[in-house]
Amino acid sequence: MIIIIDEASAKLASFYYHDEIFKPQWKCAADMSSASDELHDEFQEKLQEKLPDELREKLYVVLPADESINDFQKTTIQESADNTAKANTGNLRIPKAPTDCIWIVSDRQQKQIADSLGIASVGEPQCGTRYAVESLAELDIEYLERVRRRYNHIPWDIGETDRCLIRELSLADLPALYELYDKPGMTDFVEPLYDYETELEYQKAYIENMYDFYEYGMWLVFSKETGKLIGRAGLEHNEMGYMIAPEFQNLGYATEVCRFIVDYARKNTDFEELYCRIDEKNVASVRLAKRLGFVRNGQIGNERNTGGLDRYVLSI
């Protein structure tokens, strides 16, 4: 991620570092003949064309995130500034594609240029951005990275456990998801997937309406060791759900992942309690719920007609 910002907005942003603004790349780009291959790609030309002279003089490119942050790894302002200074010393950084960038706009003109180039933008409400903040002082690097990813349909990394990585689903994950659901026993207690075209449309809507709006949902679980998809887990409102591939069952993976989900809900939602619905025949999940501290509190209907569904509740 590369942040485009003008000096006035930078001074209001929370990551602005003791009056230091790095040299505007657009202003000096024409003199960088040694970097001509980088500077004359299609995106650079489009950006240069659309920037009026008075705006080009004011814009800065700061904090290249691949130097200062990696998948939501938090760094201090000091570390970010130091890394950026190194990246800008004798080595001009030029964004190669709109997806690399986020623009902190200070007016509607900048927002319109960002839109025309396909660059994610964020600003105060009067700027008309989809992602608006009451004050630029609220901004931090993690928020900007999440906006950039959401705008470009890149799934968010949610977190990790000792053995697993947890992130949002993307449409590119559907083949692996079908492979997971086809494993023995995986749909004994959960609904199977739809046919591919129906599932594709369902997941498109889910990403937009669940991830975009609530910032949580059913996520994917990957093995750190292999990078393979091994399950799903997450929240749908205050209901927790999970599934783990059969070859990873009875090895503590479900407990590990569900403890993460409970902790995530405690820290990142305003829920006072979580609940889960468990088929009375699903003995392993009943044991897991009790291990996590859930308490049975009644029975509810079951559209699958495979027996009763017990309701378990956990105060968080």
mmCIF file of C-alpha atoms in Angstrom:
data_model
loop_
_atom_site.group_PDB
_atom_site.id
_atom_site.type_symbol
_atom_site.label_atom_id
_atom_site.label_comp_id
_atom_site.label_asym_id
_atom_site.label_seq_id
_atom_site.Cartn_x
_atom_site.Cartn_y
_atom_site.Cartn_z
ATOM 1 C CA MET A 1 0.000 0.000 0.000
ATOM 2 C CA ILE A 2 1.152 3.509 -0.867
ATOM 3 C CA ILE A 3 -0.620 6.499 0.635
ATOM 4 C CA ILE A 4 -1.302 9.613 -1.450
ATOM 5 C CA ILE A 5 -1.934 12.697 0.644
ATOM 6 C CA ASP A 6 -1.488 16.461 0.544
ATOM 7 C CA GLU A 7 0.449 18.379 3.149
ATOM 8 C CA ALA A 8 -2.596 19.988 4.757
ATOM 9 C CA SER A 9 -4.282 16.637 5.354
ATOM 10 C CA ALA A 10 -1.055 14.978 6.438
ATOM 11 C CA LYS A 11 -0.684 17.429 9.295
ATOM 12 C CA LEU A 12 -4.094 16.348 10.582
ATOM 13 C CA ALA A 13 -3.560 12.598 10.196
ATOM 14 C CA SER A 14 -2.612 10.507 13.196
ATOM 15 C CA PHE A 15 0.432 8.956 11.516
ATOM 16 C CA TYR A 16 1.968 12.324 10.589
ATOM 17 C CA TYR A 17 5.473 12.352 12.034
ATOM 18 C CA HIS A 18 6.987 15.511 13.631
ATOM 19 C CA ASP A 19 6.629 17.925 10.698
ATOM 20 C CA GLU A 20 8.447 15.700 8.232
ATOM 21 C CA ILE A 21 6.834 15.424 4.816
ATOM 22 C CA PHE A 22 8.688 13.437 2.197
ATOM 23 C CA LYS A 23 9.523 14.909 -1.178
ATOM 24 C CA PRO A 24 6.545 14.829 -3.562
ATOM 25 C CA GLN A 25 7.201 12.114 -6.109
ATOM 26 C CA TRP A 26 4.994 13.547 -8.839
ATOM 27 C CA LYS A 27 6.851 16.854 -8.783
ATOM 28 C CA CYS A 28 10.266 15.340 -9.389
ATOM 29 C CA ALA A 29 9.251 12.340 -11.502
ATOM 30 C CA ALA A 30 10.040 14.017 -14.810
ATOM 31 C CA ASP A 31 13.676 14.460 -13.783
ATOM 32 C CA MET A 32 14.172 10.811 -12.878
ATOM 33 C CA SER A 33 15.477 9.552 -16.209
ATOM 34 C CA SER A 34 17.142 6.544 -14.573
ATOM 35 C CA ALA A 35 13.721 5.321 -13.486
ATOM 36 C CA SER A 36 12.020 5.833 -16.831
ATOM 37 C CA ASP A 37 10.728 2.257 -17.071
ATOM 38 C CA GLU A 38 8.885 2.608 -13.781
ATOM 39 C CA LEU A 39 7.676 6.127 -14.370
ATOM 40 C CA HIS A 40 6.092 5.625 -17.758
ATOM 41 C CA ASP A 41 3.785 2.715 -17.096
ATOM 42 C CA GLU A 42 0.107 3.137 -17.899
ATOM 43 C CA PHE A 43 -0.982 4.050 -14.400
ATOM 44 C CA GLN A 44 1.663 6.730 -13.987
ATOM 45 C CA GLU A 45 0.703 8.342 -17.275
ATOM 46 C CA LYS A 46 -2.983 8.376 -16.352
ATOM 47 C CA LEU A 47 -2.253 9.866 -12.967
ATOM 48 C CA GLN A 48 -0.033 12.583 -14.381
ATOM 49 C CA GLU A 49 -2.662 13.462 -16.979
ATOM 50 C CA LYS A 50 -5.455 13.840 -14.446
ATOM 51 C CA LEU A 51 -3.587 15.884 -11.850
ATOM 52 C CA PRO A 52 -3.908 19.631 -12.396
ATOM 53 C CA ASP A 53 -0.615 21.490 -11.947
ATOM 54 C CA GLU A 54 -1.682 23.150 -8.716
ATOM 55 C CA LEU A 55 -2.660 19.772 -7.210
ATOM 56 C CA ARG A 56 0.470 17.999 -8.428
ATOM 57 C CA GLU A 57 2.568 20.522 -6.530
ATOM 58 C CA LYS A 58 0.738 19.700 -3.288
ATOM 59 C CA LEU A 59 0.578 15.907 -3.337
ATOM 60 C CA TYR A 60 2.930 13.617 -1.481
ATOM 61 C CA VAL A 61 3.352 9.876 -1.428
ATOM 62 C CA VAL A 62 4.167 8.597 2.041
ATOM 63 C CA LEU A 63 4.487 5.457 4.146
ATOM 64 C CA PRO A 64 4.857 2.601 1.635
ATOM 65 C CA ALA A 65 3.158 -0.091 3.682
ATOM 66 C CA ASP A 66 5.167 -3.014 2.333
ATOM 67 C CA GLU A 67 8.121 -1.344 4.052
ATOM 68 C CA SER A 68 6.300 -0.530 7.273
ATOM 69 C CA ILE A 69 3.436 -2.987 7.720
ATOM 70 C CA ASN A 70 2.683 -6.536 6.634
ATOM 71 C CA ASP A 71 -0.819 -7.983 6.896
ATOM 72 C CA PHE A 72 -1.948 -5.817 9.797
ATOM 73 C CA GLN A 73 1.297 -6.175 11.743
ATOM 74 C CA LYS A 74 1.167 -3.051 13.876
ATOM 75 C CA THR A 75 4.204 -0.818 14.000
ATOM 76 C CA THR A 76 4.847 2.370 15.890
ATOM 77 C CA ILE A 77 4.770 5.737 14.178
ATOM 78 C CA GLN A 78 8.503 5.960 14.736
ATOM 79 C CA GLU A 79 9.163 2.651 12.954
ATOM 80 C CA SER A 80 6.887 3.619 10.067
ATOM 81 C CA ALA A 81 8.643 6.944 9.626
ATOM 82 C CA ASP A 82 12.097 5.394 9.823
ATOM 83 C CA ASN A 83 11.223 2.715 7.257
ATOM 84 C CA THR A 84 9.720 5.302 4.939
ATOM 85 C CA ALA A 85 12.781 7.522 5.188
ATOM 86 C CA LYS A 86 14.965 4.580 4.146
ATOM 87 C CA ALA A 87 12.664 3.773 1.233
ATOM 88 C CA ASN A 88 12.757 7.364 -0.004
ATOM 89 C CA THR A 89 16.519 7.853 0.192
ATOM 90 C CA GLY A 90 17.954 7.582 -3.303
ATOM 91 C CA ASN A 91 15.237 5.154 -4.325
ATOM 92 C CA LEU A 92 12.082 6.820 -5.558
ATOM 93 C CA ARG A 93 9.011 4.674 -4.891
ATOM 94 C CA ILE A 94 6.353 4.865 -7.597
ATOM 95 C CA PRO A 95 3.028 3.018 -7.319
ATOM 96 C CA LYS A 96 2.594 0.550 -10.170
ATOM 97 C CA ALA A 97 -1.164 0.061 -10.051
ATOM 98 C CA PRO A 98 -4.262 1.691 -8.540
ATOM 99 C CA THR A 99 -4.691 -1.295 -6.215
ATOM 100 C CA ASP A 100 -1.379 -0.396 -4.533
ATOM 101 C CA CYS A 101 -2.719 2.976 -3.388
ATOM 102 C CA ILE A 102 -5.073 4.705 -1.042
ATOM 103 C CA TRP A 103 -5.703 8.427 -1.302
ATOM 104 C CA ILE A 104 -6.485 10.533 1.753
ATOM 105 C CA VAL A 105 -8.473 13.223 0.005
ATOM 106 C CA SER A 106 -9.099 16.722 1.321
ATOM 107 C CA ASP A 107 -11.791 17.799 -1.153
ATOM 108 C CA ARG A 108 -14.224 16.489 -3.750
ATOM 109 C CA GLN A 109 -11.839 17.231 -6.638
ATOM 110 C CA GLN A 110 -9.288 14.769 -5.267
ATOM 111 C CA LYS A 111 -12.039 12.210 -4.601
ATOM 112 C CA GLN A 112 -13.256 12.487 -8.203
ATOM 113 C CA ILE A 113 -9.739 12.000 -9.570
ATOM 114 C CA ALA A 114 -9.246 8.982 -7.306
ATOM 115 C CA ASP A 115 -12.555 7.511 -8.539
ATOM 116 C CA SER A 116 -11.598 8.026 -12.174
ATOM 117 C CA LEU A 117 -8.328 6.150 -11.603
ATOM 118 C CA GLY A 118 -9.853 3.355 -9.526
ATOM 119 C CA ILE A 119 -7.955 4.353 -6.383
ATOM 120 C CA ALA A 120 -9.481 3.747 -2.944
ATOM 121 C CA SER A 121 -10.050 7.005 -1.086
ATOM 122 C CA VAL A 122 -10.948 8.085 2.411
ATOM 123 C CA GLY A 123 -11.707 11.529 3.758
ATOM 124 C CA GLU A 124 -13.936 13.631 5.954
ATOM 125 C CA PRO A 125 -17.697 13.544 5.188
ATOM 126 C CA GLN A 126 -17.716 16.710 3.065
ATOM 127 C CA CYS A 127 -15.373 15.033 0.569
ATOM 128 C CA GLY A 128 -18.064 12.519 -0.415
ATOM 129 C CA THR A 129 -15.957 9.372 -0.049
ATOM 130 C CA ARG A 130 -17.572 5.995 0.523
ATOM 131 C CA TYR A 131 -15.265 5.530 3.508
ATOM 132 C CA ALA A 132 -15.626 8.662 5.616
ATOM 133 C CA VAL A 133 -14.172 9.610 8.983
ATOM 134 C CA GLU A 134 -15.269 12.443 11.218
ATOM 135 C CA SER A 135 -11.662 13.556 11.592
ATOM 136 C CA LEU A 136 -8.426 12.640 9.831
ATOM 137 C CA ALA A 137 -6.893 12.379 13.279
ATOM 138 C CA GLU A 138 -8.834 9.099 13.617
ATOM 139 C CA LEU A 139 -6.857 7.478 10.822
ATOM 140 C CA ASP A 140 -4.285 4.793 11.425
ATOM 141 C CA ILE A 141 -2.388 2.488 9.082
ATOM 142 C CA GLU A 142 -4.497 -0.577 9.809
ATOM 143 C CA TYR A 143 -7.728 1.242 8.953
ATOM 144 C CA LEU A 144 -6.280 2.556 5.682
ATOM 145 C CA GLU A 145 -5.056 -0.904 4.710
ATOM 146 C CA ARG A 146 -8.484 -2.379 5.401
ATOM 147 C CA VAL A 147 -10.182 0.302 3.285
ATOM 148 C CA ARG A 148 -7.734 -0.358 0.432
ATOM 149 C CA ARG A 149 -8.434 -4.075 0.586
ATOM 150 C CA ARG A 150 -12.196 -3.703 0.813
ATOM 151 C CA TYR A 151 -12.267 -1.285 -2.145
ATOM 152 C CA ASN A 152 -10.200 -3.702 -4.247
ATOM 153 C CA HIS A 153 -12.068 -6.843 -3.149
ATOM 154 C CA ILE A 154 -9.046 -8.204 -1.290
ATOM 155 C CA PRO A 155 -10.051 -10.278 1.768
ATOM 156 C CA TRP A 156 -9.105 -9.046 5.216
ATOM 157 C CA ASP A 157 -6.744 -11.037 7.409
ATOM 158 C CA ILE A 158 -8.623 -11.504 10.663
ATOM 159 C CA GLY A 159 -5.975 -13.069 12.880
ATOM 160 C CA GLU A 160 -4.064 -16.197 13.712
ATOM 161 C CA THR A 161 -3.711 -18.910 16.317
ATOM 162 C CA ASP A 162 -0.701 -21.107 17.051
ATOM 163 C CA ARG A 163 -1.408 -23.332 14.035
ATOM 164 C CA CYS A 164 -3.979 -21.498 11.927
ATOM 165 C CA LEU A 165 -4.521 -18.348 9.878
ATOM 166 C CA ILE A 166 -8.025 -16.901 9.735
ATOM 167 C CA ARG A 167 -9.171 -14.571 6.965
ATOM 168 C CA GLU A 168 -12.220 -13.556 4.999
ATOM 169 C CA LEU A 169 -13.442 -15.577 2.065
ATOM 170 C CA SER A 170 -12.835 -14.347 -1.472
ATOM 171 C CA LEU A 171 -14.552 -15.667 -4.588
ATOM 172 C CA ALA A 172 -11.261 -17.251 -5.628
ATOM 173 C CA ASP A 173 -11.598 -19.571 -2.601
ATOM 174 C CA LEU A 174 -14.741 -21.282 -3.886
ATOM 175 C CA PRO A 175 -12.998 -24.319 -5.470
ATOM 176 C CA ALA A 176 -11.163 -25.013 -2.198
ATOM 177 C CA LEU A 177 -14.417 -24.522 -0.291
ATOM 178 C CA TYR A 178 -16.180 -27.155 -2.417
ATOM 179 C CA GLU A 179 -13.271 -29.513 -1.820
ATOM 180 C CA LEU A 180 -13.637 -28.950 1.927
ATOM 181 C CA TYR A 181 -17.388 -29.585 1.902
ATOM 182 C CA ASP A 182 -16.933 -32.768 -0.138
ATOM 183 C CA LYS A 183 -14.870 -34.413 2.600
ATOM 184 C CA PRO A 184 -16.559 -37.245 4.551
ATOM 185 C CA GLY A 185 -18.940 -36.084 7.243
ATOM 186 C CA MET A 186 -18.599 -32.365 6.575
ATOM 187 C CA THR A 187 -22.302 -31.830 5.855
ATOM 188 C CA ASP A 188 -23.666 -34.202 8.486
ATOM 189 C CA PHE A 189 -24.674 -31.253 10.661
ATOM 190 C CA VAL A 190 -24.448 -28.233 8.328
ATOM 191 C CA GLU A 191 -26.131 -27.316 5.077
ATOM 192 C CA PRO A 192 -24.198 -28.249 1.909
ATOM 193 C CA LEU A 193 -23.157 -25.589 -0.587
ATOM 194 C CA TYR A 194 -25.438 -24.592 -3.440
ATOM 195 C CA ASP A 195 -24.594 -25.374 -7.050
ATOM 196 C CA TYR A 196 -21.599 -23.342 -8.188
ATOM 197 C CA GLU A 197 -23.396 -20.450 -9.908
ATOM 198 C CA THR A 198 -25.879 -20.025 -7.050
ATOM 199 C CA GLU A 199 -23.116 -20.231 -4.448
ATOM 200 C CA LEU A 200 -21.075 -17.668 -6.374
ATOM 201 C CA GLU A 201 -23.930 -15.163 -6.297
ATOM 202 C CA TYR A 202 -24.641 -15.945 -2.649
ATOM 203 C CA GLN A 203 -21.025 -15.331 -1.627
ATOM 204 C CA LYS A 204 -20.862 -12.093 -3.632
ATOM 205 C CA ALA A 205 -23.848 -10.811 -1.673
ATOM 206 C CA TYR A 206 -22.432 -12.182 1.589
ATOM 207 C CA ILE A 207 -19.128 -10.359 1.152
ATOM 208 C CA GLU A 208 -20.921 -7.090 0.428
ATOM 209 C CA ASN A 209 -23.670 -7.331 3.030
ATOM 210 C CA MET A 210 -21.925 -9.168 5.849
ATOM 211 C CA TYR A 211 -18.200 -8.394 5.644
ATOM 212 C CA ASP A 212 -18.647 -4.860 4.320
ATOM 213 C CA PHE A 213 -21.394 -3.816 6.709
ATOM 214 C CA TYR A 214 -20.704 -5.739 9.921
ATOM 215 C CA GLU A 215 -16.951 -6.385 9.472
ATOM 216 C CA TYR A 216 -17.350 -9.960 10.674
ATOM 217 C CA GLY A 217 -18.929 -13.156 9.352
ATOM 218 C CA MET A 218 -18.010 -16.743 8.589
ATOM 219 C CA TRP A 219 -14.301 -16.794 7.804
ATOM 220 C CA LEU A 220 -11.865 -19.336 6.374
ATOM 221 C CA VAL A 221 -9.306 -21.257 8.424
ATOM 222 C CA PHE A 222 -5.945 -22.177 6.882
ATOM 223 C CA SER A 223 -3.123 -24.333 8.174
ATOM 224 C CA LYS A 224 0.003 -22.283 8.827
ATOM 225 C CA GLU A 225 2.130 -25.284 7.977
ATOM 226 C CA THR A 226 0.647 -26.075 4.563
ATOM 227 C CA GLY A 227 -1.379 -22.981 3.629
ATOM 228 C CA LYS A 228 -4.314 -25.286 2.840
ATOM 229 C CA LEU A 229 -7.926 -24.538 3.702
ATOM 230 C CA ILE A 230 -8.879 -26.723 6.671
ATOM 231 C CA GLY A 231 -12.142 -25.207 7.889
ATOM 232 C CA ARG A 232 -14.537 -22.351 8.409
ATOM 233 C CA ALA A 233 -15.326 -20.461 11.595
ATOM 234 C CA GLY A 234 -16.725 -17.133 12.601
ATOM 235 C CA LEU A 235 -19.689 -15.085 13.681
ATOM 236 C CA GLU A 236 -23.059 -14.412 12.154
ATOM 237 C CA HIS A 237 -24.285 -11.693 14.445
ATOM 238 C CA ASN A 238 -23.929 -13.179 17.933
ATOM 239 C CA GLU A 239 -23.979 -16.793 16.781
ATOM 240 C CA MET A 240 -20.698 -18.707 16.544
ATOM 241 C CA GLY A 241 -20.176 -21.488 14.020
ATOM 242 C CA TYR A 242 -17.301 -23.665 12.887
ATOM 243 C CA MET A 243 -16.329 -26.691 10.828
ATOM 244 C CA ILE A 244 -12.948 -28.443 10.625
ATOM 245 C CA ALA A 245 -11.794 -30.942 7.978
ATOM 246 C CA PRO A 246 -11.926 -34.562 9.211
ATOM 247 C CA GLU A 247 -8.153 -35.078 9.062
ATOM 248 C CA PHE A 248 -7.735 -32.185 11.527
ATOM 249 C CA GLN A 249 -10.444 -33.260 13.946
ATOM 250 C CA ASN A 250 -9.627 -34.527 17.464
ATOM 251 C CA LEU A 251 -6.314 -32.633 17.359
ATOM 252 C CA GLY A 252 -7.395 -29.492 19.170
ATOM 253 C CA TYR A 253 -7.833 -27.332 16.050
ATOM 254 C CA ALA A 254 -11.530 -26.632 16.669
ATOM 255 C CA THR A 255 -10.846 -25.603 20.264
ATOM 256 C CA GLU A 256 -7.963 -23.379 19.171
ATOM 257 C CA VAL A 257 -9.987 -21.625 16.488
ATOM 258 C CA CYS A 258 -13.167 -21.251 18.533
ATOM 259 C CA ARG A 259 -11.235 -19.750 21.449
ATOM 260 C CA PHE A 260 -9.953 -17.160 18.977
ATOM 261 C CA ILE A 261 -13.526 -16.429 17.797
ATOM 262 C CA VAL A 262 -14.784 -15.961 21.354
ATOM 263 C CA ASP A 263 -11.886 -13.655 22.160
ATOM 264 C CA TYR A 264 -12.412 -11.726 18.905
ATOM 265 C CA ALA A 265 -16.096 -11.209 19.732
ATOM 266 C CA ARG A 266 -15.210 -10.047 23.238
ATOM 267 C CA LYS A 267 -12.731 -7.449 21.938
ATOM 268 C CA ASN A 268 -14.355 -6.313 18.695
ATOM 269 C CA THR A 269 -18.135 -6.440 19.158
ATOM 270 C CA ASP A 270 -20.640 -5.119 21.642
ATOM 271 C CA PHE A 271 -22.278 -8.524 22.133
ATOM 272 C CA GLU A 272 -23.032 -9.422 25.714
ATOM 273 C CA GLU A 273 -23.325 -13.098 24.906
ATOM 274 C CA LEU A 274 -22.615 -15.596 22.147
ATOM 275 C CA TYR A 275 -24.716 -18.577 21.297
ATOM 276 C CA CYS A 276 -24.425 -21.623 19.101
ATOM 277 C CA ARG A 277 -26.922 -24.163 17.826
ATOM 278 C CA ILE A 278 -25.775 -27.776 18.027
ATOM 279 C CA ASP A 279 -27.510 -30.902 16.809
ATOM 280 C CA GLU A 280 -28.039 -33.199 19.783
ATOM 281 C CA LYS A 281 -26.329 -35.992 17.812
ATOM 282 C CA ASN A 282 -23.163 -33.909 17.335
ATOM 283 C CA VAL A 283 -21.450 -35.142 20.478
ATOM 284 C CA ALA A 284 -18.031 -33.650 19.622
ATOM 285 C CA SER A 285 -19.441 -30.130 19.243
ATOM 286 C CA VAL A 286 -21.420 -30.460 22.475
ATOM 287 C CA ARG A 287 -18.172 -31.325 24.272
ATOM 288 C CA LEU A 288 -16.390 -28.380 22.638
ATOM 289 C CA ALA A 289 -19.128 -25.914 23.582
ATOM 290 C CA LYS A 290 -18.985 -27.002 27.202
ATOM 291 C CA ARG A 291 -15.177 -26.808 27.183
ATOM 292 C CA LEU A 292 -15.436 -23.188 26.011
ATOM 293 C CA GLY A 293 -17.881 -22.353 28.788
ATOM 294 C CA PHE A 294 -21.154 -22.447 26.836
ATOM 295 C CA VAL A 295 -24.211 -23.559 28.794
ATOM 296 C CA ARG A 296 -27.244 -25.285 27.301
ATOM 297 C CA ASN A 297 -30.291 -23.088 27.484
ATOM 298 C CA GLY A 298 -33.099 -24.755 25.617
ATOM 299 C CA GLN A 299 -33.952 -26.399 22.324
ATOM 300 C CA ILE A 300 -34.959 -24.821 19.040
ATOM 301 C CA GLY A 301 -36.387 -26.076 15.763
ATOM 302 C CA ASN A 302 -34.282 -27.830 13.160
ATOM 303 C CA GLU A 303 -35.140 -27.395 9.496
ATOM 304 C CA ARG A 304 -32.947 -30.392 8.604
ATOM 305 C CA ASN A 305 -35.178 -32.794 10.549
ATOM 306 C CA THR A 306 -32.179 -34.675 11.920
ATOM 307 C CA GLY A 307 -33.193 -34.288 15.551
ATOM 308 C CA GLY A 308 -33.352 -31.451 17.995
ATOM 309 C CA LEU A 309 -31.032 -28.441 17.981
ATOM 310 C CA ASP A 310 -29.792 -27.439 21.401
ATOM 311 C CA ARG A 311 -29.089 -23.794 22.102
ATOM 312 C CA TYR A 312 -25.876 -23.033 24.021
ATOM 313 C CA VAL A 313 -25.061 -19.596 25.449
ATOM 314 C CA LEU A 314 -21.846 -17.977 26.676
ATOM 315 C CA SER A 315 -21.691 -14.604 28.469
ATOM 316 C CA ILE A 316 -18.749 -12.544 27.194
#
